[in-house]
CSV table of C-alpha atoms in Angstrom, one decimal:
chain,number,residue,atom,x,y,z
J,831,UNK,CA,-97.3,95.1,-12.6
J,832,UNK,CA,-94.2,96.0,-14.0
J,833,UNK,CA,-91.9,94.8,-10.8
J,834,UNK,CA,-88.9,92.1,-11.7
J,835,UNK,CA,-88.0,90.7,-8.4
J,836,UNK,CA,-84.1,89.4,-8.2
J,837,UNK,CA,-82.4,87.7,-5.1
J,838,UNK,CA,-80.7,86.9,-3.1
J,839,UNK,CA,-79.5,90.1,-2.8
J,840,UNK,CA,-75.6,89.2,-2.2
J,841,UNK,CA,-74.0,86.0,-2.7
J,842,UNK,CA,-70.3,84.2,-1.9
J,843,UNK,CA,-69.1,81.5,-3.5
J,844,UNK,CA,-65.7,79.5,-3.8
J,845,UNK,CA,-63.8,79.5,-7.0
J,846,UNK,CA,-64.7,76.9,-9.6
J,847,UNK,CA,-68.1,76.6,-7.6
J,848,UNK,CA,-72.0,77.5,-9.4
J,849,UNK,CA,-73.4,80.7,-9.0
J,850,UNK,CA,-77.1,80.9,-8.9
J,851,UNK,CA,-79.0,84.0,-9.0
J,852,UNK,CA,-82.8,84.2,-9.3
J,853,UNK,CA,-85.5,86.5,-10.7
J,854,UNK,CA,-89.6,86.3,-11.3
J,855,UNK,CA,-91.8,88.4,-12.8
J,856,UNK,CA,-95.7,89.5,-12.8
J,857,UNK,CA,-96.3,91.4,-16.1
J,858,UNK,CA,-96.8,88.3,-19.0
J,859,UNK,CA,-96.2,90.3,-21.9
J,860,UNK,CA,-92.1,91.1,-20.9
J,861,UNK,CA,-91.3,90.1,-24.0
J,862,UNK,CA,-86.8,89.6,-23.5
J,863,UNK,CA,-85.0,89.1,-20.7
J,864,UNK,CA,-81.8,90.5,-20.3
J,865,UNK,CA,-79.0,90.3,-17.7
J,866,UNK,CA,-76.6,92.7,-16.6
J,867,UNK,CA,-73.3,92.6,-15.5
J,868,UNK,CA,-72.2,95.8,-13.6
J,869,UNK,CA,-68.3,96.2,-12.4
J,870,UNK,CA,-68.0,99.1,-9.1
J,871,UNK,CA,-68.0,102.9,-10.8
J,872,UNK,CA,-68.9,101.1,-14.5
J,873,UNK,CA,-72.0,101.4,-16.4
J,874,UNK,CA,-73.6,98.1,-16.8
J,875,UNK,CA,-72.6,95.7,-19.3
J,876,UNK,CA,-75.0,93.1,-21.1
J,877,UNK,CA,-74.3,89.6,-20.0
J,878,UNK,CA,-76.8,87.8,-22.2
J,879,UNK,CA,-80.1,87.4,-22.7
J,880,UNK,CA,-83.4,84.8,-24.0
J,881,UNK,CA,-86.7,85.5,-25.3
J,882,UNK,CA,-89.5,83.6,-23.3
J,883,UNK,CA,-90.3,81.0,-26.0
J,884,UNK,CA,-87.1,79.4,-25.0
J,885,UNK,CA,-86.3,77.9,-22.0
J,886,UNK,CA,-82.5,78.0,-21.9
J,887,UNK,CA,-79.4,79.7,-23.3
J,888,UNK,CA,-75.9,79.0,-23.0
J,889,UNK,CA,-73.0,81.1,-23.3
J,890,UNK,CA,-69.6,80.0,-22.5
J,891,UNK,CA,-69.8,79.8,-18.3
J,892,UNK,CA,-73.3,81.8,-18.5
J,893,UNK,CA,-76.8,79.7,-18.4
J,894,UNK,CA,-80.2,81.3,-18.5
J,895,UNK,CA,-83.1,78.8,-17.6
J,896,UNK,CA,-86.4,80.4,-18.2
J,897,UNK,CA,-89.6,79.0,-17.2
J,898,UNK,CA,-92.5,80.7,-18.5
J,899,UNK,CA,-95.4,79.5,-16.0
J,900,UNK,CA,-93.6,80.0,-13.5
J,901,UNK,CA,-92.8,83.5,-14.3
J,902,UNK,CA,-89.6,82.9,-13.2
J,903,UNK,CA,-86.0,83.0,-14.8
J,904,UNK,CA,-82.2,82.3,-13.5
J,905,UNK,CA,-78.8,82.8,-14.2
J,906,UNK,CA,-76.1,80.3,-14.1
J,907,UNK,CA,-72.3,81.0,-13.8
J,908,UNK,CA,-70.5,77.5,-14.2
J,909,UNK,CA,-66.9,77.4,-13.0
J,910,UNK,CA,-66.8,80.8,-11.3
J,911,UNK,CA,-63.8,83.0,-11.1
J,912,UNK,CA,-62.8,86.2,-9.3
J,913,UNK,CA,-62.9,88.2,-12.1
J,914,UNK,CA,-66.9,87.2,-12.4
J,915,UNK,CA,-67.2,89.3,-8.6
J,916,UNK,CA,-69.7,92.4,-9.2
J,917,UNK,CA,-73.7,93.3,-9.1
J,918,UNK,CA,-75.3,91.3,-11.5
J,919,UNK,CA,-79.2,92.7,-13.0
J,920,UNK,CA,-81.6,90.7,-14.2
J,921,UNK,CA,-84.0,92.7,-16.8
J,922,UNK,CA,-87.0,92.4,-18.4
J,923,UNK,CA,-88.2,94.4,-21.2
J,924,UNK,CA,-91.9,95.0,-23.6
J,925,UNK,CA,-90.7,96.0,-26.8
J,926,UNK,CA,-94.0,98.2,-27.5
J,927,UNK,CA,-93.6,100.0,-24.3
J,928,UNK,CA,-90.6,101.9,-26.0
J,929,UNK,CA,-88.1,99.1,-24.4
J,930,UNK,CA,-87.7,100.5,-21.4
J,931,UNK,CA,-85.8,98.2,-19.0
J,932,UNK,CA,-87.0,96.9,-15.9
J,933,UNK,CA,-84.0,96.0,-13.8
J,934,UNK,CA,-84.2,93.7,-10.9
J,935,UNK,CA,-83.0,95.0,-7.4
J,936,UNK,CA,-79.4,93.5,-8.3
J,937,UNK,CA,-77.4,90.6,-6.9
J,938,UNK,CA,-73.6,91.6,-5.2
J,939,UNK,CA,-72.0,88.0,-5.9
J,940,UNK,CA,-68.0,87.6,-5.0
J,941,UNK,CA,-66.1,85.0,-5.9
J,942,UNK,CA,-63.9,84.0,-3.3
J,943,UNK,CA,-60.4,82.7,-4.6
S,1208,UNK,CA,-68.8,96.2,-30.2
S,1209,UNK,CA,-71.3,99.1,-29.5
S,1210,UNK,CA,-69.6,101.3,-27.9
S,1211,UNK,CA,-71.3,104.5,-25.5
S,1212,UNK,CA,-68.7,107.4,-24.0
S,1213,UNK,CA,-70.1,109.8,-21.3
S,1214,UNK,CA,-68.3,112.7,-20.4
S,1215,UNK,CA,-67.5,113.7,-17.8
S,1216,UNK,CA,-66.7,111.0,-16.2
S,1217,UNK,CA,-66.4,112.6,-12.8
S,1218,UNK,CA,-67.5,116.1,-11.6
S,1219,UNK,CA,-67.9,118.1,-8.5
S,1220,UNK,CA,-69.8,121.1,-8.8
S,1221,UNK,CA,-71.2,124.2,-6.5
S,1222,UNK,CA,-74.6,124.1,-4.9
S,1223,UNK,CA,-77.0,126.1,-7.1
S,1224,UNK,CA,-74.9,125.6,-10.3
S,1225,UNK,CA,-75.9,123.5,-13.8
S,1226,UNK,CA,-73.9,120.7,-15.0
S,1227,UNK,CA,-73.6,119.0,-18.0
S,1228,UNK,CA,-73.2,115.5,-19.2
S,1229,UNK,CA,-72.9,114.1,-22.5
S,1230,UNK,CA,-73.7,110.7,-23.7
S,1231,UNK,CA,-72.4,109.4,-27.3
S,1232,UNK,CA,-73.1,106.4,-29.2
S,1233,UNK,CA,-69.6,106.5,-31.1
S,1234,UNK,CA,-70.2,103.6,-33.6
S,1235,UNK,CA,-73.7,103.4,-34.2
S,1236,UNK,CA,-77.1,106.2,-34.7
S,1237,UNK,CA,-79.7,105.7,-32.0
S,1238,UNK,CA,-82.8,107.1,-32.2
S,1239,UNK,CA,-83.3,106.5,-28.8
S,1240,UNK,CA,-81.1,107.1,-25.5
S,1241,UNK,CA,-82.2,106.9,-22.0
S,1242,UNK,CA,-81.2,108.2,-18.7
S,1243,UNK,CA,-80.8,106.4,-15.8
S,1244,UNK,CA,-79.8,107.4,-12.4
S,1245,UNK,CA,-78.2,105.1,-9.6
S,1246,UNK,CA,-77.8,105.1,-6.0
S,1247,UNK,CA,-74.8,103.1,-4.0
S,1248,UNK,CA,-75.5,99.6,-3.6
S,1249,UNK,CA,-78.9,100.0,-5.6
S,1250,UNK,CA,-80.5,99.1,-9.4
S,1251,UNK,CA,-80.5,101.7,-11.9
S,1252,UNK,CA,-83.7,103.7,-11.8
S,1253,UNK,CA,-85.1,104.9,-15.3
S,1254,UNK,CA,-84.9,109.0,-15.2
S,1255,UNK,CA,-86.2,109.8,-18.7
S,1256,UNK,CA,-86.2,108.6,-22.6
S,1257,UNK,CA,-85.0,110.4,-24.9
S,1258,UNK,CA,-86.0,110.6,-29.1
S,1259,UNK,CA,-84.0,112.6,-31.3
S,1260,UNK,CA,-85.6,115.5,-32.6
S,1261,UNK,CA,-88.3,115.3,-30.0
S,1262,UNK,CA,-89.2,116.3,-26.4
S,1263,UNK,CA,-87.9,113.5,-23.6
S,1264,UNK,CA,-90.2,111.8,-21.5
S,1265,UNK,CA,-89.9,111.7,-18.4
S,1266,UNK,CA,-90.8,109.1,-16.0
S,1267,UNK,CA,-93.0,109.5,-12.6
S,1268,UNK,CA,-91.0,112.2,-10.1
S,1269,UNK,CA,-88.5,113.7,-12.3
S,1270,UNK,CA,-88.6,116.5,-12.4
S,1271,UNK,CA,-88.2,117.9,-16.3
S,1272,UNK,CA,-87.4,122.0,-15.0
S,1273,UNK,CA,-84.9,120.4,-12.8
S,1274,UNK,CA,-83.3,117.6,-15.4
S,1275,UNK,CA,-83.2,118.8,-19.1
S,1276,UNK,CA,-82.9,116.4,-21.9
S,1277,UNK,CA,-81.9,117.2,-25.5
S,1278,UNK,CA,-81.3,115.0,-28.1
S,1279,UNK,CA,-79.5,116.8,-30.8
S,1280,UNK,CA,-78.7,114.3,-32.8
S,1281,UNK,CA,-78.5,110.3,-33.6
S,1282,UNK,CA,-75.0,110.1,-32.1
S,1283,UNK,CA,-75.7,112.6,-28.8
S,1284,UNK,CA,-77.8,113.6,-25.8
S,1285,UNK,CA,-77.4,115.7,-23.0
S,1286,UNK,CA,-78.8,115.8,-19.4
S,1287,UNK,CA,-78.2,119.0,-17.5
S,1288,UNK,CA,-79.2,119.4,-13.7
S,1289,UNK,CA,-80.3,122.6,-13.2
S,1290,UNK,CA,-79.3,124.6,-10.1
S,1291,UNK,CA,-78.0,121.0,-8.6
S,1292,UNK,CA,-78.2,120.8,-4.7
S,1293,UNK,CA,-76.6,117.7,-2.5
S,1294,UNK,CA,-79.4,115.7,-3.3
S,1295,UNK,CA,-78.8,115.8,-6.7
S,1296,UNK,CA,-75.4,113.9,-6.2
S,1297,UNK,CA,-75.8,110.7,-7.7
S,1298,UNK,CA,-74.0,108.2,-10.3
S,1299,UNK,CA,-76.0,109.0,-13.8
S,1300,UNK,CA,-75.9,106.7,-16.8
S,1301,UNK,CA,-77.2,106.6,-20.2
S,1302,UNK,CA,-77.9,104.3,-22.6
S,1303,UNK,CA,-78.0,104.2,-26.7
S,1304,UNK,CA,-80.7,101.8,-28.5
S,1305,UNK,CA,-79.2,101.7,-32.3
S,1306,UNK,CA,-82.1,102.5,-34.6
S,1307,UNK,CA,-81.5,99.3,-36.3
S,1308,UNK,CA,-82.3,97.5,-33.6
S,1309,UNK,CA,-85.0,95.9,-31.1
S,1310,UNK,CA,-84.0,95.8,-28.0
S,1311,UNK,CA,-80.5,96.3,-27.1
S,1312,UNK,CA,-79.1,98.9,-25.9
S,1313,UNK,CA,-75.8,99.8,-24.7
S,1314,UNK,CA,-74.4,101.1,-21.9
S,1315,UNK,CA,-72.3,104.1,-21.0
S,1316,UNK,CA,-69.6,103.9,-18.1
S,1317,UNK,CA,-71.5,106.3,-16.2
S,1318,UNK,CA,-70.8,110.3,-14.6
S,1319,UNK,CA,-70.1,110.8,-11.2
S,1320,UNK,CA,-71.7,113.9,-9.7
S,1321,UNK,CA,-71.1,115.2,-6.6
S,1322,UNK,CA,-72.4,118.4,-5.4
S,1323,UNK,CA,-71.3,120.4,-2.6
């Protein structure tokens, strides 16, 4: 199953407020887990990203925690601003399988000022 | 950074025409690009890979007479849609793996084609 499931599927929340965006997937040999950060008429743009032998990743305002039995992994925006408003992908990829990316169905988050 | 160009940006063509669209990894080789194709308001959908100096693969439904792939070199590949129609409007996007790496891979900003 190679299906990386992502919601909710659009999100509001107030400036300087936590944005939480979820994702879970099937296949246990994903192998790094990227998100994407994708701006209206742009080509996505790495966010960040964690391998599944750790469980959390800071960067800046960003947060991935990963939990590996639960298949499931999240992103955290701390402090949110406007300029964080657009779709937001979370990824998975097996490097043997010629890393191709599985992208999630996408999350529309705005940031309301 | 790693930077990807795609050109061009935008383009409107006639139904029945080909158009071209050229992706670029301008700072780095990559052995492998991929194509990706996106609907409004919906995740990028994996069209093809792509390995320099061989034949693409194509994923499930695409159709390779339709969307031709060449990889001429470390720094370029090219998707052409062949005798587009409406349908074939869409928002396509590549991406460049550097051949150093594992798996990263950048992003172009995408081509807008429209077909009338």
């Amino acid at each position: 199953q190679q299906q990386v499931k992502q919601s909710p599927q659009s999100l509001i929340v107030q400036k300087g407020g936590i944005s939480i965006i979820n994702c879970a997937y099937e296949n246990t040999a994903f192998d790094y887990f990227p998100w994407y950060q994708q701006f209206p008429g742009k080509g996505p743009a790495l966010l960040i990203a964690i391998r599944p032998d750790v469980s959390e990743k800071k960067e800046g305002r960003f947060t991935i925690s990963f939990n590996k039995s639960a298949k499931q992994f999240s992103l955290h925006i701390m402090d949110s601003q406007p300029g964080d408003s657009a779709t937001y992908f979370c990824a998975a990829i097996v490097y043997s399988s010629a890393s191709k990316i599985i992208f999630g169905s996408g999350t529309r988050l705005s940031i309301r000022p | 950074g790693a930077v990807v160009s795609q050109h061009p940006s935008r383009v409107i063509c006639k139904s029945g025409t080909s158009v071209k669209i050229e992706c670029r990894s301008l700072d780095f080789q990559a052995t492998t690009m991929f194509w990706y194709r996106q609907f409004p308001k919906k995740s990028l959908m994996l069209m093809a890979t792509s390995n320099e100096g061989s034949k693409a693969t194509y994923e499930q439904g695409v159709e390779k007479d339709k969307f031709l792939i060449n990889h001429a070199s470390l720094t370029l590949s090219t998707l052409t849609v062949t005798s587009a129609h409406p349908e074939d409007s869409s928002f396509y996007i590549c991406s460049a793996m550097p051949t150093s790496g594992l798996y990263e891979q950048y992003f172009g900003p995408g081509t807008r084609l429209t077909v009338t």
